[in-house]
Amino acid sequence: MKCTLTTRFSTVRRSAEAGMTTAEYAVGTLAACAFAAVLLAVVRSGTVKSALASVIAAALGSVG
């Protein structure tokens, strides 16, 4: 009986620590938003816009 109780207790402890806490969610969300803002700024730059346009034009030109 003791072995089963110990096993169940360790399972509960592991599953309780498996997820993120509210503070970790807040920091993770903030980091994701900051990364998205940086990525958006990079994609909107003129160099990247022209590079993406040339890649798309080349892909569409090879299809037709």
GROMACS .gro file of C-alpha atoms in nm, residues 1-16:
model
   16
    1MET     CA    1   0.000   0.000   0.000
    2LYS     CA    2   0.282   0.240   0.080
    3CYS     CA    3   0.441   0.191  -0.260
    4THR     CA    4   0.117   0.283  -0.435
    5LEU     CA    5   0.073   0.594  -0.222
    6THR     CA    6   0.431   0.703  -0.290
    7THR     CA    7   0.384   0.649  -0.662
    8ARG     CA    8   0.062   0.850  -0.666
    9PHE     CA    9   0.218   1.133  -0.467
   10SER     CA   10   0.517   1.158  -0.699
   11THR     CA   11   0.284   1.155  -1.002
   12VAL     CA   12   0.080   1.441  -0.856
   13ARG     CA   13   0.395   1.642  -0.778
   14ARG     CA   14   0.530   1.598  -1.131
   15SER     CA   15   0.202   1.691  -1.298
   16ALA     CA   16   0.159   1.998  -1.076
   0.00000   0.00000   0.00000
